[in-house]
Amino acid sequence: MTTRTARAAAGPNIALIKYWGNRGDPVLRLAASNSISLTLDGLWTEIRVRFDETLQADSLSVNDQTATGPQLARTSAFLDIVRSRAGLQAHAAVDSQTNFPVGAGIASSAAAFAALALAASHAAGLRLTPPELSRLARRGSGSACRSIYGGFVEWIAGPDDETSQAEPLFPPEHWELIDLVALIGEAHKPVGSTEGHALAGTSPLQDARLAHTPQRLAVCRDALRLRDFARLAAVVELDSNMMHAVMLTSSPPLVYWQPATVAVVDLVSTLRRQGVAVCTTIDAGPSVHCLCAAADAEQVSAALSQVDGVLRVLRASPGAGARLLQAQT
Ligand code: PMV
């Protein structure tokens, strides 16, 4: 064996009930609670991995730019897990191409590590089942375990590394919700989610948030099952606000919102009062995900584009899970 190559693609996901904070060793990324998300179509990351015994070190290229420092170190640490499972010594060249801005509050790491888990494991000769892939992807980025599956997905936090994995709830075609991402600032976020998770426990609100999470999960599952938009909107906004309340009250505080973030939240509540089926949720960045019914998407998108500070509006629908594009071993 000299070279082994595989290419895989995955979409990001938007959490409806958020993952924020780990238990135990942060390296294992064991979530403090379950979370629920929607895997997105239209936005994607494609990863090509080539293990080659002649390489002197791992390398990473992201959208044709060579990555070094912490980004490369994180990828290498992930490749080490794959290498140790496959009994492989070879270094790897990883090439990542993404059609959406990384680090702006769209779960770019979820798409990247879901695609990397699939491509790297395949290139290394491993043939993992979806639950095994989900657990592997989790080691790169917690939310990546959900992007292994399409549609509506729940990450079962589980007690340990062997059980903490996602499972599908409903397929993409279950409900044609649209995610309009009001993009506010494409710059890389100042405090990434890995650091953010470590701060969650410093907030006096985190315990209260976690104690209430089973209720929000139950309401969310039910609203999805019944395709009840009003119920979903209420629980999704409550959950996002509870996570940001924890962020704002951490030491040091994490403030991801910008003026345009608040302006979009305001606009969306006005639209909802006027009868438009739309709600907001915000990850670890200033951009706002506006979930709406397909029939209302054009109107909502046009309104969002008018908000001062919104750079552009991305549109995504429920999408498929991670898929292998090509393998050569
Ligand atoms: O998977 P991470 O470590 O990038 O954390 C994701 C955190 C949030 O996007 C804010 C919430 C979530 O559940 O996706």
Tab-separated table of N, CA and C in Angstrom, residues 33-108:
chain	number	residue	atom	x	y	z
A	33	SER	N	-26.099	17.217	27.234
A	33	SER	CA	-27.511	16.845	27.031
A	33	SER	C	-27.707	16.396	25.588
A	34	ASN	N	-28.843	15.786	25.318
A	34	ASN	CA	-29.220	15.488	23.928
A	34	ASN	C	-29.428	16.800	23.176
A	35	SER	N	-29.392	16.723	21.860
A	35	SER	CA	-29.724	17.888	21.036
A	35	SER	C	-30.440	17.388	19.780
A	36	ILE	N	-31.164	18.293	19.122
A	36	ILE	CA	-31.914	17.928	17.898
A	36	ILE	C	-31.560	18.929	16.804
A	37	SER	N	-31.366	18.425	15.590
A	37	SER	CA	-30.986	19.332	14.501
A	37	SER	C	-31.640	18.936	13.188
A	38	LEU	N	-31.461	19.844	12.241
A	38	LEU	CA	-31.908	19.614	10.867
A	38	LEU	C	-30.672	19.698	9.974
A	39	THR	N	-30.403	18.613	9.232
A	39	THR	CA	-29.274	18.619	8.291
A	39	THR	C	-29.687	19.395	7.044
A	40	LEU	N	-28.774	20.247	6.563
A	40	LEU	CA	-29.126	21.181	5.499
A	40	LEU	C	-28.609	20.751	4.127
A	41	ASP	N	-29.429	21.066	3.138
A	41	ASP	CA	-29.093	20.809	1.747
A	41	ASP	C	-28.660	22.138	1.126
A	42	GLY	N	-27.942	22.100	0.044
A	42	GLY	CA	-27.606	23.344	-0.657
A	42	GLY	C	-26.313	23.960	-0.156
A	43	LEU	N	-25.969	23.719	1.109
A	43	LEU	CA	-24.680	24.140	1.654
A	43	LEU	C	-23.901	22.841	1.854
A	44	TRP	N	-22.643	22.804	1.487
A	44	TRP	CA	-21.925	21.534	1.632
A	44	TRP	C	-20.422	21.737	1.809
A	45	THR	N	-19.803	20.699	2.350
A	45	THR	CA	-18.340	20.623	2.423
A	45	THR	C	-17.939	19.301	1.789
A	46	GLU	N	-16.942	19.388	0.926
A	46	GLU	CA	-16.440	18.175	0.283
A	46	GLU	C	-14.999	17.977	0.734
A	47	ILE	N	-14.685	16.781	1.174
A	47	ILE	CA	-13.337	16.518	1.692
A	47	ILE	C	-12.695	15.373	0.927
A	48	ARG	N	-11.451	15.579	0.540
A	48	ARG	CA	-10.686	14.495	-0.089
A	48	ARG	C	-9.523	14.177	0.834
A	49	VAL	N	-9.352	12.900	1.130
A	49	VAL	CA	-8.253	12.464	2.003
A	49	VAL	C	-7.368	11.498	1.231
A	50	ARG	N	-6.067	11.742	1.301
A	50	ARG	CA	-5.117	10.814	0.670
A	50	ARG	C	-4.069	10.421	1.697
A	51	PHE	N	-4.099	9.171	2.125
A	51	PHE	CA	-3.027	8.656	2.989
A	51	PHE	C	-1.901	8.219	2.067
A	52	ASP	N	-0.707	8.678	2.373
A	52	ASP	CA	0.430	8.400	1.489
A	52	ASP	C	1.681	8.208	2.341
A	53	GLU	N	2.296	7.038	2.219
A	53	GLU	CA	3.472	6.729	3.046
A	53	GLU	C	4.663	7.618	2.740
A	54	THR	N	4.658	8.299	1.596
A	54	THR	CA	5.802	9.154	1.251
A	54	THR	C	5.656	10.565	1.843
A	55	LEU	N	4.488	10.889	2.409
A	55	LEU	CA	4.306	12.233	2.990
A	55	LEU	C	5.073	12.334	4.311
A	56	GLN	N	5.659	13.513	4.556
A	56	GLN	CA	6.445	13.727	5.781
A	56	GLN	C	5.580	14.181	6.954
A	57	ALA	N	4.398	14.753	6.630
A	57	ALA	CA	3.504	15.275	7.677
A	57	ALA	C	2.097	15.369	7.097
A	58	ASP	N	1.108	15.533	7.977
A	58	ASP	CA	-0.255	15.781	7.503
A	58	ASP	C	-0.317	17.193	6.926
A	59	SER	N	-1.170	17.392	5.929
A	59	SER	CA	-1.392	18.749	5.427
A	59	SER	C	-2.893	18.968	5.252
A	60	LEU	N	-3.282	20.243	5.310
A	60	LEU	CA	-4.701	20.599	5.171
A	60	LEU	C	-4.831	21.820	4.286
A	61	SER	N	-5.702	21.711	3.307
A	61	SER	CA	-6.003	22.876	2.479
A	61	SER	C	-7.511	23.125	2.563
A	62	VAL	N	-7.886	24.369	2.868
A	62	VAL	CA	-9.303	24.731	2.985
A	62	VAL	C	-9.614	25.772	1.915
A	63	ASN	N	-10.477	25.429	1.005
A	63	ASN	CA	-10.806	26.302	-0.122
A	63	ASN	C	-9.534	26.840	-0.785
A	64	ASP	N	-8.614	25.927	-1.066
A	64	ASP	CA	-7.359	26.198	-1.780
A	64	ASP	C	-6.347	27.033	-0.996
A	65	GLN	N	-6.584	27.241	0.302
A	65	GLN	CA	-5.619	27.954	1.160
A	65	GLN	C	-5.007	26.928	2.113
A	66	THR	N	-3.671	26.952	2.227
A	66	THR	CA	-3.022	26.023	3.153
A	66	THR	C	-3.348	26.412	4.585
A	67	ALA	N	-3.815	25.452	5.360
A	67	ALA	CA	-4.126	25.728	6.770
A	67	ALA	C	-2.989	25.213	7.641
A	68	THR	N	-2.672	25.991	8.685
A	68	THR	CA	-1.610	25.585	9.619
A	68	THR	C	-2.147	25.768	11.046
A	69	GLY	N	-1.275	25.733	12.029
A	69	GLY	CA	-1.650	26.055	13.413
A	69	GLY	C	-2.755	25.160	13.953
A	70	PRO	N	-3.638	25.747	14.792
A	70	PRO	CA	-4.657	24.958	15.476
A	70	PRO	C	-5.586	24.179	14.534
A	71	GLN	N	-5.871	24.766	13.366
A	71	GLN	CA	-6.791	24.091	12.422
A	71	GLN	C	-6.177	22.782	11.914
A	72	LEU	N	-4.880	22.850	11.586
A	72	LEU	CA	-4.178	21.648	11.127
A	72	LEU	C	-4.010	20.661	12.284
A	73	ALA	N	-3.694	21.198	13.477
A	73	ALA	CA	-3.486	20.324	14.648
A	73	ALA	C	-4.769	19.549	14.965
A	74	ARG	N	-5.927	20.228	14.848
A	74	ARG	CA	-7.213	19.567	15.142
A	74	ARG	C	-7.487	18.448	14.126
A	75	THR	N	-7.160	18.723	12.872
A	75	THR	CA	-7.358	17.711	11.820
A	75	THR	C	-6.428	16.525	12.044
A	76	SER	N	-5.161	16.828	12.386
A	76	SER	CA	-4.176	15.772	12.628
A	76	SER	C	-4.575	14.892	13.802
A	77	ALA	N	-5.089	15.533	14.867
A	77	ALA	CA	-5.512	14.774	16.051
A	77	ALA	C	-6.657	13.838	15.668
A	78	PHE	N	-7.537	14.316	14.796
A	78	PHE	CA	-8.653	13.485	14.338
A	78	PHE	C	-8.130	12.324	13.483
A	79	LEU	N	-7.168	12.640	12.594
A	79	LEU	CA	-6.585	11.586	11.746
A	79	LEU	C	-5.874	10.533	12.590
A	80	ASP	N	-5.296	10.974	13.726
A	80	ASP	CA	-4.631	10.017	14.631
A	80	ASP	C	-5.618	8.956	15.133
A	81	ILE	N	-6.848	9.375	15.409
A	81	ILE	CA	-7.867	8.418	15.881
A	81	ILE	C	-8.118	7.382	14.779
A	82	VAL	N	-8.252	7.877	13.544
A	82	VAL	CA	-8.520	6.976	12.407
A	82	VAL	C	-7.316	6.056	12.197
A	83	ARG	N	-6.117	6.648	12.235
A	83	ARG	CA	-4.903	5.835	12.024
A	83	ARG	C	-4.786	4.742	13.075
A	84	SER	N	-5.059	5.106	14.328
A	84	SER	CA	-4.862	4.094	15.373
A	84	SER	C	-5.887	2.966	15.227
A	85	ARG	N	-7.114	3.301	14.790
A	85	ARG	CA	-8.109	2.232	14.595
A	85	ARG	C	-7.772	1.348	13.397
A	86	ALA	N	-7.145	1.961	12.372
A	86	ALA	CA	-6.864	1.202	11.140
A	86	ALA	C	-5.474	0.568	11.170
A	87	GLY	N	-4.683	0.885	12.199
A	87	GLY	CA	-3.314	0.371	12.259
A	87	GLY	C	-2.473	0.927	11.126
A	88	LEU	N	-2.654	2.210	10.879
A	88	LEU	CA	-1.999	2.869	9.743
A	88	LEU	C	-0.979	3.883	10.264
A	89	GLN	N	0.149	3.997	9.581
A	89	GLN	CA	1.170	4.963	9.995
A	89	GLN	C	1.169	6.197	9.087
A	90	ALA	N	0.725	6.035	7.850
A	90	ALA	CA	0.920	7.066	6.817
A	90	ALA	C	0.298	8.415	7.190
A	91	HIS	N	0.992	9.481	6.796
A	91	HIS	CA	0.407	10.810	6.929
A	91	HIS	C	-0.639	11.006	5.827
A	92	ALA	N	-1.407	12.097	5.962
A	92	ALA	CA	-2.480	12.324	4.988
A	92	ALA	C	-2.475	13.747	4.467
A	93	ALA	N	-2.910	13.879	3.218
A	93	ALA	CA	-3.174	15.198	2.640
A	93	ALA	C	-4.687	15.340	2.601
A	94	VAL	N	-5.192	16.404	3.248
A	94	VAL	CA	-6.646	16.624	3.315
A	94	VAL	C	-6.980	17.900	2.554
A	95	ASP	N	-7.933	17.785	1.648
A	95	ASP	CA	-8.373	18.958	0.886
A	95	ASP	C	-9.854	19.173	1.152
A	96	SER	N	-10.197	20.398	1.587
A	96	SER	CA	-11.586	20.698	1.928
A	96	SER	C	-12.108	21.841	1.057
A	97	GLN	N	-13.273	21.646	0.492
A	97	GLN	CA	-13.917	22.693	-0.319
A	97	GLN	C	-15.306	22.912	0.254
A	98	THR	N	-15.651	24.174	0.448
A	98	THR	CA	-16.914	24.513	1.104
A	98	THR	C	-17.618	25.592	0.299
A	99	ASN	N	-18.926	25.532	0.168
A	99	ASN	CA	-19.612	26.580	-0.596
A	99	ASN	C	-20.322	27.586	0.304
A	100	PHE	N	-19.918	27.623	1.605
A	100	PHE	CA	-20.491	28.647	2.494
A	100	PHE	C	-19.384	29.145	3.407
A	101	PRO	N	-19.519	30.352	3.988
A	101	PRO	CA	-18.424	30.909	4.790
A	101	PRO	C	-18.182	30.120	6.063
A	102	VAL	N	-16.917	29.823	6.361
A	102	VAL	CA	-16.613	29.052	7.572
A	102	VAL	C	-16.453	30.003	8.760
A	103	GLY	N	-16.903	29.566	9.923
A	103	GLY	CA	-16.690	30.323	11.155
A	103	GLY	C	-17.616	31.503	11.355
A	104	ALA	N	-18.739	31.547	10.650
A	104	ALA	CA	-19.650	32.696	10.808
A	104	ALA	C	-20.957	32.297	11.485
A	105	GLY	N	-20.927	31.185	12.209
A	105	GLY	CA	-22.149	30.787	12.905
A	105	GLY	C	-22.965	29.791	12.118
A	106	ILE	N	-22.429	29.341	10.991
A	106	ILE	CA	-23.018	28.206	10.290
A	106	ILE	C	-22.105	27.059	10.682
A	107	ALA	N	-22.702	25.928	11.047
A	107	ALA	CA	-21.884	24.859	11.635
A	107	ALA	C	-20.936	24.255	10.614
A	108	SER	N	-19.911	25.033	10.224
A	108	SER	CA	-18.967	24.547	9.219
A	108	SER	C	-18.191	23.345	9.727
